[in-house]
Amino acid sequence: MESAREWIKCDESAKSLMDRVSMERPSLLLPPPLHRAPLCAGNVVEIVGPSPSAKSYILLQAAINCILPKEWNGIHYGGLERLVMYFDLDCRFDVSYLSQSLKRRIVRAQGPDSHSLVEQDTHLDEVLFLACLKRFLYIRCYNSLEFLAALKTIRPQLQTESEGHGIGVHFLMFDSISAYYWIDRAYKPLSSAISNRKPFSLQSITEAVVQELRQLLQFHPMLVLATKPALLGLEFSACHITRKQSSSPSATGMLPLSRGAERFLYREYMPSAWQVILFLVDIA
Amino acid sequence: MPPLKSLQHQFPSIDSNLLHFCASHGIFSVEDFLVHDLYMLVALAERQTSSKGLKEGIAQVLTFLNNQHFPWMNGVELLESTQHNKHFLLTGFDGIDTLLCGGLCEGNLTELAGPSSSGKTQFCLHAAAHVAYTYMCSVLYLDTSNSFSSKRISYRVNRLLASPNKGEKGRSLEGIMSSILSHSVFDIFSMFETLHQLELSLSSQLFQAEIQNSKLRLLIVDSISSLITPILGGKGPQGHSLMLNVGFILKKLAIDYNLAVLVTNHTVVGEGGNSKPALGESWKSVPHTRLLLSRDQMSNICNMSILKHTSMACGQTASFRLDG
């Protein structure tokens, strides 16, 4: 009887659950157009669109928002002051563009009078700029092997960086997640006599990536943002977002980021393992 | 990546015990290790009698893996290395250099698309001459369709040498011409071979010695599409795989050895009768910058517009005049 009563007794109240969840997995304020989706740490979001539809630009703006502080020397910047880890899988990241956009954001926050690019450097708070840029962590991979090696050894890196900065990593970004799709698809499995040997293929690589991400998110809740070029549906150049949440695997849908855009003919081409981690939620 | 066995000498904890344990789970090479669930493997290792040694061995394989990828960099380090190593190369066409904010960027792959006789090869030859002349560096021209013309290049170089504003001594036509190397490549497999050789010589710095200590800064592939178009199509993924492999090798060369890479692409008729660059959707993820060239048939004025750029808005245009 006593044990049953013990068992029935509630673990925590809704309020304390709420407090705990919002502490562990805070909901994140994102720059438009991602602000329309209620996202929080632990979600995996995929941004799909034909090329060019500003997918990388959306990632970059979110990254800048994350590395900027909320307030600095009495000026409001509205950032999150957290670390960003960026996987450049396409090898097309342009750091000078990041620095330009960051400078522009800093100068704009400092005052409405100094908008011109010429004045930017004189008004720029160099200390703040470098502090922000240090919160952006970058890695480049040329193939799936390097990508997997980097992903499997990310945890000690994550640990040292967050200890060094005294703040956690909020965003994990992949641009783009399907960069090696065609190359991996062409891997022919070796004919081997050993039955339990996993073939090195697109399927097994994707499974390994997903499984690694899952483990990582369990211990370090972060918002994962991944871009993926749409290979079909070229007629509509609108950008769409698919939002996926691990709690409701049955609901599916897409959120068009630009209003009035027709749904384009979207076809998933990544292996199902990748879709499993990305449960779709209808927001449109 | 190597078989696990070959790591034995380097890492003492990778012993026969670990190899046996891994083999029983179908892991023979580092690739197998990469696609395997390591958390499960560690959990299984804990059940063994020699769990301590096994876990140490797995940790050492992870240490090995940690050296197999690029190191993490923060934004400041990345910006510094870019500012230090990646410079713009002027092409010699003022309008185009302004359009591209300083010309062709080292570390970037630039694609020039345009219909036949729109001036793609002219642009490449001109840029090769101008870069070799201005920066005293060497230029490698991979010619896939017999379009390389030393005559046109020497014409350009002579005009540059005759320009009065620069009083440089010791610049001879011969010296500049010998720093522009042309190499014919007619199929995708010899392309891989050539690029592989290039990477080998760049990494061992043989290349510099070979051509009088002048650094290679510009790589031109004219045209990349005539190599790739024949292998595309069909049902298998092989054609696309080769195409993206070439793309990644070119980007790797550009980034690791600070080369500006310029490739040309032809155009095909898309939906609605508009012409668009060839090679399809998957290729779009390869170049950093895509430029579209068109030419007024009556005059020698070429028009260039930005189709895609990593840091600039699309749609801006500039024109230049072809002569000679």
Coordinates of C-alpha atoms in Angstrom, one line a residue:
Chain A
M1 CA 0.0 0.0 0.0
E2 CA 2.7 2.4 1.0
S3 CA 4.7 1.7 -2.2
A4 CA 1.6 2.2 -4.3
R5 CA 1.0 5.5 -2.7
E6 CA 4.7 6.4 -3.2
W7 CA 4.3 5.4 -6.8
I8 CA 1.2 7.5 -7.3
K9 CA 2.7 10.6 -5.7
C10 CA 3.6 13.1 -8.4
D11 CA 7.2 13.7 -9.3
E12 CA 7.0 17.4 -9.9
S13 CA 4.4 20.0 -10.4
A14 CA 3.6 21.4 -13.8
K15 CA 5.3 24.6 -12.7
S16 CA 8.5 23.0 -11.7
L17 CA 8.4 20.9 -14.9
M18 CA 8.0 24.1 -16.9
D19 CA 10.8 25.8 -15.1
R20 CA 13.1 22.8 -15.6
V21 CA 12.3 22.4 -19.3
S22 CA 12.7 26.1 -20.0
M23 CA 16.0 26.0 -18.2
E24 CA 17.3 22.9 -20.0
R25 CA 15.7 23.5 -23.4
P26 CA 15.0 27.2 -23.7
S27 CA 12.9 28.4 -26.6
L28 CA 15.0 30.5 -28.9
L29 CA 14.4 33.8 -30.4
L30 CA 15.4 33.6 -34.0
P31 CA 15.7 36.3 -36.6
P32 CA 13.0 36.3 -39.3
P33 CA 11.9 34.2 -41.1
L34 CA 12.6 31.5 -38.5
H35 CA 10.8 33.4 -35.8
R36 CA 7.5 32.1 -37.1
A37 CA 8.3 28.6 -35.9
P38 CA 8.3 28.1 -32.1
L39 CA 11.7 26.3 -31.9
C40 CA 13.7 25.3 -28.9
A41 CA 16.9 23.6 -28.1
G42 CA 16.8 19.9 -29.1
N43 CA 14.9 20.5 -32.3
V44 CA 16.3 19.5 -35.6
V45 CA 15.2 21.9 -38.3
E46 CA 15.8 21.5 -42.0
I47 CA 15.7 24.4 -44.4
V48 CA 14.8 23.2 -47.9
G49 CA 14.8 25.3 -51.0
P50 CA 16.1 25.4 -54.6
S51 CA 19.4 27.1 -55.2
P52 CA 19.7 30.0 -54.7
S53 CA 17.0 30.7 -52.2
A54 CA 19.0 32.3 -49.3
K55 CA 19.3 29.1 -47.2
S56 CA 22.8 29.8 -46.2
Y57 CA 21.9 33.4 -45.6
I58 CA 19.2 32.3 -43.1
L59 CA 21.8 30.2 -41.3
L60 CA 24.2 33.1 -41.1
Q61 CA 21.6 35.5 -39.7
A62 CA 20.7 33.0 -37.1
A63 CA 24.4 32.5 -36.2
I64 CA 24.9 36.3 -35.9
N65 CA 21.9 36.5 -33.6
C66 CA 23.4 33.8 -31.5
I67 CA 26.9 35.2 -31.1
L68 CA 25.8 38.8 -30.4
P69 CA 25.4 39.7 -26.7
K70 CA 22.0 40.8 -25.3
E71 CA 23.6 44.0 -24.0
W72 CA 27.0 45.4 -24.1
N73 CA 28.2 48.7 -22.6
G74 CA 24.6 49.8 -22.2
I75 CA 23.7 49.2 -25.8
H76 CA 21.0 46.7 -26.6
Y77 CA 22.0 44.2 -29.3
G78 CA 19.3 41.6 -28.7
G79 CA 21.5 38.6 -29.2
L80 CA 21.8 35.3 -27.2
E81 CA 25.5 35.4 -26.4
R82 CA 26.1 31.7 -27.0
L83 CA 28.4 29.6 -29.2
V84 CA 27.6 28.4 -32.7
M85 CA 29.2 25.3 -34.2
Y86 CA 29.1 25.5 -38.0
F87 CA 29.8 22.5 -40.3
D88 CA 30.8 23.8 -43.7
L89 CA 30.1 20.7 -45.8
D90 CA 29.7 22.5 -49.1
C91 CA 33.0 24.3 -48.6
R92 CA 31.5 27.6 -49.7
F93 CA 31.4 29.5 -46.4
D94 CA 32.5 33.1 -46.9
V95 CA 33.9 34.4 -43.6
S96 CA 34.3 38.0 -44.9
Y97 CA 30.6 38.1 -45.5
L98 CA 30.0 37.0 -41.9
S99 CA 32.3 39.7 -40.6
Q100 CA 30.6 42.3 -42.8
S101 CA 27.1 41.4 -41.7
L102 CA 28.2 41.2 -38.0
K103 CA 29.8 44.7 -38.3
R104 CA 26.6 46.0 -39.9
R105 CA 24.5 44.6 -37.1
I106 CA 26.8 46.1 -34.4
V107 CA 26.9 49.5 -36.0
R108 CA 23.1 49.6 -36.6
A109 CA 22.5 48.8 -32.9
Q110 CA 24.8 51.5 -31.8
G111 CA 22.9 54.3 -33.4
P112 CA 20.8 55.3 -36.3
D113 CA 23.1 58.0 -37.6
S114 CA 26.0 55.8 -38.7
H115 CA 24.5 53.7 -41.4
S116 CA 27.0 54.2 -44.2
L117 CA 29.6 51.5 -44.9
V118 CA 32.4 54.1 -44.9
E119 CA 31.7 55.2 -41.4
Q120 CA 31.3 51.6 -40.2
D121 CA 34.9 51.0 -39.2
T122 CA 35.3 54.2 -37.3
H123 CA 32.2 53.5 -35.2
L124 CA 32.8 49.8 -34.7
D125 CA 33.4 48.5 -31.3
E126 CA 36.4 46.3 -32.1
V127 CA 36.4 44.5 -28.7
L128 CA 32.8 43.5 -29.1
F129 CA 33.3 42.5 -32.7
L130 CA 36.2 40.1 -31.9
A131 CA 34.4 38.7 -28.9
C132 CA 31.4 37.9 -31.0
L133 CA 33.5 36.3 -33.8
K134 CA 35.2 34.1 -31.3
R135 CA 31.9 32.5 -30.4
F136 CA 31.6 31.3 -34.0
L137 CA 33.2 27.9 -34.3
Y138 CA 33.9 26.6 -37.8
I139 CA 34.9 23.3 -39.4
R140 CA 35.2 22.4 -43.1
C141 CA 34.8 18.8 -44.4
Y142 CA 35.6 17.6 -47.9
N143 CA 33.9 14.2 -47.7
S144 CA 31.7 12.0 -45.6
L145 CA 34.7 10.4 -43.9
E146 CA 35.9 13.7 -42.6
F147 CA 32.4 14.7 -41.6
L148 CA 31.9 11.5 -39.6
A149 CA 35.3 11.8 -38.0
A150 CA 34.5 15.3 -37.0
L151 CA 31.1 14.4 -35.7
K152 CA 32.3 11.5 -33.6
T153 CA 35.0 13.5 -31.9
I154 CA 32.8 16.7 -31.4
R155 CA 32.0 16.1 -27.7
P156 CA 35.5 16.8 -26.2
Q157 CA 35.7 19.9 -28.5
L158 CA 32.3 21.0 -27.4
Q159 CA 33.3 20.5 -23.8
T160 CA 36.5 22.5 -24.0
E161 CA 35.0 25.4 -26.0
S162 CA 32.0 25.8 -23.6
E163 CA 34.4 25.7 -20.6
G164 CA 36.8 28.1 -22.2
H165 CA 34.0 30.6 -23.0
G166 CA 31.9 29.9 -19.9
I167 CA 28.8 29.6 -22.1
G168 CA 27.1 26.7 -23.9
V169 CA 26.6 25.9 -27.6
H170 CA 23.2 26.9 -28.7
F171 CA 23.3 26.1 -32.4
L172 CA 24.7 23.3 -34.5
M173 CA 24.6 24.1 -38.2
F174 CA 25.1 22.0 -41.3
D175 CA 25.4 23.7 -44.7
S176 CA 24.4 21.6 -46.5
I177 CA 23.5 18.2 -45.1
S178 CA 23.1 16.6 -48.5
A179 CA 26.5 17.8 -49.9
Y180 CA 27.9 14.3 -50.3
Y181 CA 24.7 12.7 -51.4
W182 CA 25.7 11.8 -54.9
I183 CA 29.2 10.8 -53.9
D184 CA 28.0 8.5 -51.2
R185 CA 25.3 7.0 -53.3
A186 CA 27.9 5.8 -55.8
Y187 CA 29.7 3.7 -53.1
K188 CA 29.5 0.1 -54.1
P189 CA 29.4 -2.2 -51.1
L190 CA 32.4 -4.5 -51.1
S191 CA 31.4 -8.1 -51.5
S192 CA 32.6 -9.5 -48.2
A193 CA 32.3 -12.9 -46.7
I194 CA 31.7 -11.5 -43.2
S195 CA 28.0 -11.2 -42.7
N196 CA 27.9 -8.7 -39.9
R197 CA 30.1 -6.1 -41.5
K198 CA 28.2 -3.0 -42.3
P199 CA 28.6 -1.8 -45.9
F200 CA 29.9 1.7 -46.3
S201 CA 27.0 3.3 -48.1
L202 CA 24.8 6.4 -48.1
Q203 CA 22.4 4.5 -45.9
S204 CA 25.0 3.5 -43.3
I205 CA 26.6 7.0 -43.3
T206 CA 23.3 8.7 -42.8
E207 CA 22.4 6.3 -40.0
A208 CA 25.7 7.0 -38.3
V209 CA 25.2 10.8 -38.6
V210 CA 21.7 10.6 -37.2
Q211 CA 22.6 8.3 -34.4
E212 CA 25.6 10.5 -33.4
L213 CA 23.3 13.6 -33.5
R214 CA 20.8 11.9 -31.3
Q215 CA 23.4 11.0 -28.7
L216 CA 24.8 14.5 -28.8
L217 CA 21.4 16.2 -28.4
Q218 CA 20.6 14.1 -25.4
F219 CA 23.5 15.4 -23.5
H220 CA 23.8 18.9 -25.0
P221 CA 20.4 20.2 -26.1
M222 CA 21.1 22.5 -29.1
L223 CA 19.0 23.7 -32.0
V224 CA 20.2 21.9 -35.1
L225 CA 19.8 23.8 -38.3
A226 CA 20.5 22.0 -41.6
T227 CA 20.1 23.3 -45.1
K228 CA 19.3 21.0 -48.0
P229 CA 18.9 22.1 -51.6
A230 CA 15.7 20.9 -53.3
L231 CA 16.6 18.8 -56.3
L232 CA 13.1 18.9 -57.8
G233 CA 10.3 21.4 -57.9
L234 CA 12.2 24.0 -59.8
E235 CA 9.1 25.9 -60.9
F236 CA 8.6 27.6 -57.6
S237 CA 11.5 29.6 -56.2
A238 CA 9.9 30.1 -52.8
C239 CA 11.8 29.0 -49.7
H240 CA 10.2 26.6 -47.5
I241 CA 10.9 25.2 -44.1
T242 CA 10.1 21.8 -42.8
R243 CA 9.8 21.8 -39.1
K244 CA 10.3 18.6 -37.2
Q245 CA 9.9 17.9 -33.6
S246 CA 10.8 14.6 -31.9
S247 CA 7.7 14.6 -29.7
S248 CA 5.0 14.2 -32.4
P249 CA 6.1 11.8 -35.0
S250 CA 2.8 11.5 -36.8
A251 CA 2.1 15.0 -37.9
T252 CA 3.8 16.3 -41.0
G253 CA 3.9 19.5 -42.9
M254 CA 5.8 22.4 -44.2
L255 CA 6.0 26.0 -43.4
P256 CA 6.4 28.3 -46.3
L257 CA 8.6 31.2 -45.3
S258 CA 7.4 33.7 -47.8
R259 CA 3.7 34.4 -47.6
G260 CA 1.6 33.6 -50.6
A261 CA 4.1 31.2 -52.0
E262 CA 2.6 28.1 -53.5
R263 CA 3.8 24.8 -52.1
F264 CA 6.3 23.5 -54.4
L265 CA 6.7 20.0 -55.5
Y266 CA 9.0 18.7 -52.9
R267 CA 10.5 15.3 -52.9
E268 CA 12.6 13.9 -50.1
Y269 CA 15.7 12.3 -51.5
M270 CA 17.8 11.7 -48.3
P271 CA 17.6 8.2 -46.8
S272 CA 14.7 7.5 -44.4
A273 CA 17.1 7.5 -41.5
W274 CA 17.5 11.2 -41.8
Q275 CA 13.8 11.7 -42.0
V276 CA 13.3 9.7 -38.8
I277 CA 15.2 12.2 -36.7
L278 CA 13.2 15.0 -38.4
F279 CA 9.6 14.6 -37.5
L280 CA 7.4 17.0 -39.4
V281 CA 4.9 19.3 -37.8
D282 CA 2.3 21.1 -39.8
I283 CA 2.5 24.8 -39.2
A284 CA 1.4 26.2 -42.5
Chain B
M1 CA 41.2 5.2 -44.4
P2 CA 43.4 2.4 -43.1
P3 CA 42.5 -0.9 -41.7
L4 CA 42.6 -1.0 -37.9
K5 CA 45.5 -3.4 -38.0
S6 CA 47.9 -0.8 -39.4
L7 CA 47.3 1.5 -36.4
Q8 CA 48.8 -1.0 -34.1
H9 CA 52.3 0.4 -34.3
Q10 CA 51.2 3.9 -33.7
F11 CA 48.9 3.2 -30.8
P12 CA 49.9 0.6 -28.2
S13 CA 46.4 0.2 -26.8
I14 CA 45.1 -1.1 -30.2
D15 CA 46.2 -4.7 -29.5
S16 CA 45.2 -8.0 -30.8
N17 CA 42.6 -8.2 -28.1
L18 CA 40.8 -5.1 -29.4
L19 CA 41.2 -6.2 -33.0
H20 CA 39.6 -9.5 -32.2
F21 CA 36.8 -7.8 -30.3
C22 CA 36.2 -5.3 -33.2
A23 CA 36.3 -8.1 -35.8
S24 CA 33.6 -10.0 -33.9
H25 CA 31.4 -6.9 -34.5
G26 CA 32.2 -6.6 -38.1
I27 CA 34.8 -3.8 -37.7
F28 CA 38.0 -4.2 -39.7
S29 CA 38.8 -0.7 -40.9
V30 CA 38.5 2.8 -39.7
E31 CA 35.6 3.2 -42.2
D32 CA 33.7 0.4 -40.4
F33 CA 34.5 2.2 -37.2
L34 CA 33.0 5.4 -38.5
V35 CA 29.6 4.0 -39.5
H36 CA 29.4 1.9 -36.2
D37 CA 27.5 3.0 -33.1
L38 CA 30.4 3.6 -30.8
Y39 CA 28.2 4.0 -27.7
M40 CA 26.9 0.5 -28.2
L41 CA 30.4 -0.7 -28.8
V42 CA 31.7 0.8 -25.6
A43 CA 28.7 -0.7 -23.7
L44 CA 29.5 -4.1 -25.2
A45 CA 33.2 -3.7 -24.3
E46 CA 32.2 -3.2 -20.7
R47 CA 30.8 -6.6 -20.5
Q48 CA 34.1 -8.2 -21.6
T49 CA 36.6 -9.3 -19.1
S50 CA 39.3 -7.0 -20.4
S51 CA 37.0 -4.0 -20.6
K52 CA 39.6 -1.5 -19.5
G53 CA 42.0 -2.3 -22.3
L54 CA 39.2 -2.4 -24.9
K55 CA 37.9 1.0 -23.9
E56 CA 41.4 2.5 -24.0
G57 CA 41.8 1.1 -27.5
I58 CA 38.5 2.6 -28.6
A59 CA 39.6 5.9 -27.2
Q60 CA 42.8 5.7 -29.1
V61 CA 41.0 5.1 -32.4
L62 CA 39.0 8.2 -31.6
T63 CA 42.2 10.1 -31.1
F64 CA 43.3 8.9 -34.5
L65 CA 40.0 10.1 -36.0
N66 CA 40.4 13.5 -34.4
N67 CA 43.4 14.0 -36.6
Q68 CA 41.5 12.9 -39.7
H69 CA 39.5 16.1 -40.0
F70 CA 40.3 19.8 -40.1
P71 CA 40.8 21.4 -36.8
W72 CA 38.0 23.6 -35.4
M73 CA 38.6 27.2 -35.9
N74 CA 36.9 30.2 -34.4
G75 CA 35.7 33.1 -36.5
V76 CA 38.7 35.3 -35.6
E77 CA 41.2 32.7 -36.7
L78 CA 39.3 32.0 -39.9
L79 CA 39.0 35.7 -40.7
E80 CA 42.7 36.2 -40.2
S81 CA 43.8 33.3 -42.3
T82 CA 41.4 34.4 -45.1
Q83 CA 42.6 38.0 -45.0
H84 CA 46.2 36.8 -45.0
N85 CA 46.0 34.1 -47.7
K86 CA 43.1 34.9 -50.0
H87 CA 43.5 37.8 -52.3
F88 CA 41.7 39.1 -55.3
L89 CA 43.2 38.7 -58.7
L90 CA 42.3 41.5 -61.2
T91 CA 41.1 40.2 -64.5
G92 CA 42.1 43.3 -66.5
F93 CA 38.5 44.1 -67.4
D94 CA 37.7 47.2 -65.3
G95 CA 33.9 46.7 -65.3
I96 CA 34.2 43.1 -64.3
D97 CA 36.7 43.8 -61.6
T98 CA 34.3 46.3 -60.1
L99 CA 31.4 44.0 -60.5
L100 CA 33.2 41.3 -58.6
C101 CA 34.6 43.7 -56.0
G102 CA 38.2 43.1 -57.0
G103 CA 38.3 40.3 -59.5
L104 CA 38.6 36.6 -59.0
C105 CA 39.1 35.6 -55.4
E106 CA 41.7 33.0 -54.4
G107 CA 40.0 30.1 -52.5
N108 CA 36.9 30.5 -54.6
L109 CA 35.6 28.5 -57.6
T110 CA 34.1 30.8 -60.1
E111 CA 31.9 29.5 -62.9
L112 CA 31.5 31.4 -66.1
A113 CA 28.5 30.3 -68.1
G114 CA 27.4 31.5 -71.5
P115 CA 26.2 30.4 -74.9
S116 CA 28.6 29.5 -77.6
S117 CA 30.7 32.4 -78.9
S118 CA 29.7 34.6 -76.0
G119 CA 33.3 35.3 -75.1
K120 CA 34.0 32.7 -72.4
T121 CA 37.3 31.5 -73.8
Q122 CA 38.3 35.1 -74.7
F123 CA 37.7 36.1 -71.1
C124 CA 39.8 33.1 -69.8
L125 CA 42.7 33.8 -72.1
H126 CA 42.6 37.5 -71.3
A127 CA 42.4 36.8 -67.5
A128 CA 45.3 34.3 -67.8
A129 CA 47.5 36.9 -69.5
H130 CA 46.6 39.7 -67.2
V131 CA 47.1 37.7 -64.0
A132 CA 50.4 36.2 -65.2
Y133 CA 51.6 39.7 -66.1
T134 CA 50.4 41.6 -63.1
Y135 CA 51.2 39.2 -60.3
M136 CA 54.3 37.5 -61.8
C137 CA 52.7 34.2 -60.9
S138 CA 52.0 31.2 -63.0
V139 CA 48.7 30.2 -64.4
L140 CA 47.5 26.7 -65.3
Y141 CA 45.1 26.4 -68.2
L142 CA 43.3 23.0 -68.5
D143 CA 42.1 22.9 -72.0
T144 CA 39.3 20.4 -72.8
S145 CA 38.2 21.6 -76.2
N146 CA 41.3 22.8 -78.0
S147 CA 40.4 26.4 -77.4
F148 CA 43.8 27.5 -75.9
S149 CA 45.5 30.0 -78.2
S150 CA 49.0 31.1 -77.4
K151 CA 48.7 33.6 -80.2
R152 CA 45.9 35.5 -78.5
I153 CA 47.7 35.4 -75.1
S154 CA 50.9 36.7 -76.6
Y155 CA 48.9 39.5 -78.3
R156 CA 47.4 40.4 -74.9
V157 CA 50.8 40.2 -73.1
N158 CA 52.4 42.4 -75.8
R159 CA 49.8 45.0 -75.3
L160 CA 50.3 44.9 -71.6
L161 CA 54.1 45.2 -72.0
A162 CA 53.6 48.1 -74.4
S163 CA 51.5 50.0 -71.9
P164 CA 53.5 53.0 -70.8
N165 CA 52.5 53.4 -67.2
K166 CA 54.7 50.6 -65.8
G167 CA 58.4 51.0 -66.0
E168 CA 59.3 47.4 -65.0
K169 CA 62.5 46.0 -66.1
G170 CA 63.2 42.5 -67.1
R171 CA 59.7 41.6 -68.0
S172 CA 59.9 39.8 -71.3
L173 CA 57.2 38.2 -73.4
E174 CA 59.0 35.0 -73.1
G175 CA 59.1 35.1 -69.3
I176 CA 55.4 35.8 -69.0
M177 CA 54.4 33.3 -71.7
S178 CA 56.4 30.5 -70.0
S179 CA 54.6 31.0 -66.7
I180 CA 51.2 30.2 -68.5
L181 CA 51.0 26.5 -68.7
S182 CA 48.5 24.8 -70.9
H183 CA 47.5 21.2 -70.5
S184 CA 45.0 19.3 -72.6
V185 CA 42.4 17.1 -70.9
F186 CA 39.8 15.3 -72.9
D187 CA 37.9 13.1 -70.5
I188 CA 36.9 13.1 -66.8
F189 CA 39.4 10.4 -65.8
S190 CA 42.4 12.2 -67.2
M191 CA 41.0 15.2 -65.4
F192 CA 41.2 13.3 -62.1
E193 CA 44.7 12.2 -62.9
T194 CA 45.8 15.8 -63.8
L195 CA 44.2 17.3 -60.6
H196 CA 45.7 14.6 -58.5
Q197 CA 49.2 15.2 -60.0
L198 CA 48.7 18.9 -59.4
E199 CA 47.8 18.4 -55.8
L200 CA 50.8 16.2 -55.3
S201 CA 53.2 18.7 -56.8
L202 CA 51.6 21.6 -55.0
S203 CA 51.9 19.8 -51.7
S204 CA 55.5 18.9 -52.3
Q205 CA 56.2 22.3 -53.7
L206 CA 57.7 20.7 -56.8
F207 CA 55.5 22.9 -58.9
Q208 CA 57.2 26.1 -57.7
A209 CA 60.7 24.8 -58.6
E210 CA 59.6 23.6 -62.0
I211 CA 58.6 27.0 -63.2
Q212 CA 61.1 29.5 -61.9
N213 CA 59.8 29.9 -58.4
S214 CA 56.6 31.6 -59.4
K215 CA 53.7 30.6 -57.4
L216 CA 50.6 29.1 -59.1
R217 CA 47.6 31.4 -58.4
L218 CA 45.1 30.8 -61.1
L219 CA 43.7 27.6 -62.4
I220 CA 41.4 27.7 -65.5
V221 CA 39.3 24.9 -66.8
D222 CA 37.9 25.7 -70.2
S223 CA 35.4 24.1 -70.4
I224 CA 34.4 21.9 -67.5
S225 CA 31.0 21.1 -69.0
S226 CA 32.5 19.3 -72.0
L227 CA 34.1 16.8 -69.6
I228 CA 31.0 16.3 -67.5
T229 CA 28.1 16.4 -70.0
P230 CA 29.1 13.0 -71.6
I231 CA 29.0 11.2 -68.2
L232 CA 25.7 12.5 -67.0
G233 CA 22.4 10.8 -67.7
G234 CA 21.6 7.2 -67.4
K235 CA 20.1 5.7 -64.3
G236 CA 23.0 5.2 -62.0
P237 CA 24.5 7.8 -59.7
Q238 CA 28.0 7.4 -61.1
G239 CA 27.9 10.4 -63.4
H240 CA 26.7 12.8 -60.7
S241 CA 29.2 11.3 -58.3
L242 CA 32.1 12.0 -60.6
M243 CA 30.8 15.5 -61.3
L244 CA 30.6 16.4 -57.6
N245 CA 34.0 14.7 -57.0
V246 CA 35.6 17.0 -59.5
G247 CA 33.8 19.9 -57.8
F248 CA 35.1 19.0 -54.4
I249 CA 38.7 18.4 -55.7
L250 CA 38.7 21.8 -57.4
K251 CA 37.3 23.5 -54.2
K252 CA 39.9 21.6 -52.1
L253 CA 42.7 22.8 -54.4
A254 CA 41.3 26.4 -54.3
I255 CA 41.0 26.5 -50.5
D256 CA 44.1 24.5 -49.4
Y257 CA 46.5 26.0 -51.9
N258 CA 45.0 29.5 -52.3
L259 CA 44.2 29.2 -56.0
A260 CA 41.6 31.1 -57.8
V261 CA 39.7 28.6 -59.9
L262 CA 37.8 29.7 -63.0
V263 CA 35.7 27.1 -64.9
T264 CA 33.5 27.6 -67.9
N265 CA 30.1 26.1 -68.6
H266 CA 27.9 26.2 -71.7
T267 CA 24.2 26.9 -71.6
V268 CA 21.2 24.8 -72.5
V269 CA 17.6 25.8 -73.2
G270 CA 15.5 25.5 -70.1
E271 CA 11.7 25.7 -69.5
G272 CA 10.0 28.5 -71.3
G273 CA 12.7 28.8 -73.9
N274 CA 15.1 30.7 -71.6
S275 CA 18.7 29.6 -71.7
K276 CA 20.3 28.4 -68.4
P277 CA 23.7 27.1 -67.5
A278 CA 24.2 23.4 -68.2
L279 CA 25.0 20.6 -65.7
G280 CA 21.7 20.9 -63.8
E281 CA 20.6 21.3 -60.2
S282 CA 23.3 19.3 -58.4
W283 CA 26.1 21.3 -59.9
K284 CA 24.7 24.5 -58.4
S285 CA 26.1 23.6 -55.1
V286 CA 29.7 23.5 -56.4
P287 CA 30.7 27.0 -57.5
H288 CA 31.0 29.9 -55.1
T289 CA 30.2 32.4 -57.8
R290 CA 28.2 31.9 -61.0
L291 CA 28.5 34.4 -63.8
L292 CA 26.4 34.5 -66.9
L293 CA 28.0 35.9 -70.1
S294 CA 26.1 37.1 -73.1
R295 CA 27.2 39.0 -76.2
D296 CA 25.6 41.2 -78.6
Q297 CA 26.2 39.6 -82.0
M298 CA 26.7 42.9 -83.8
S299 CA 29.3 44.4 -81.6
N300 CA 32.1 43.1 -79.4
I301 CA 30.4 44.2 -76.2
C302 CA 29.9 41.3 -73.7
N303 CA 27.6 41.5 -70.8
M304 CA 28.2 39.7 -67.6
S305 CA 25.7 39.2 -64.8
I306 CA 25.9 37.6 -61.4
L307 CA 23.7 34.5 -61.1
K308 CA 24.9 33.5 -57.7
H309 CA 27.5 34.8 -55.2
T310 CA 28.4 33.8 -51.7
S311 CA 28.3 37.4 -50.5
M312 CA 26.7 39.6 -53.1
A313 CA 23.2 40.1 -54.4
C314 CA 22.4 38.5 -57.7
G315 CA 21.4 40.2 -60.8
Q316 CA 24.1 43.0 -61.0
T317 CA 25.6 43.4 -64.4
A318 CA 28.6 44.9 -66.1
S319 CA 29.9 44.9 -69.6
F320 CA 33.3 44.8 -71.3
R321 CA 34.7 45.0 -74.7
L322 CA 36.5 42.2 -76.5
D323 CA 39.3 43.1 -78.8
G324 CA 41.8 41.2 -80.8

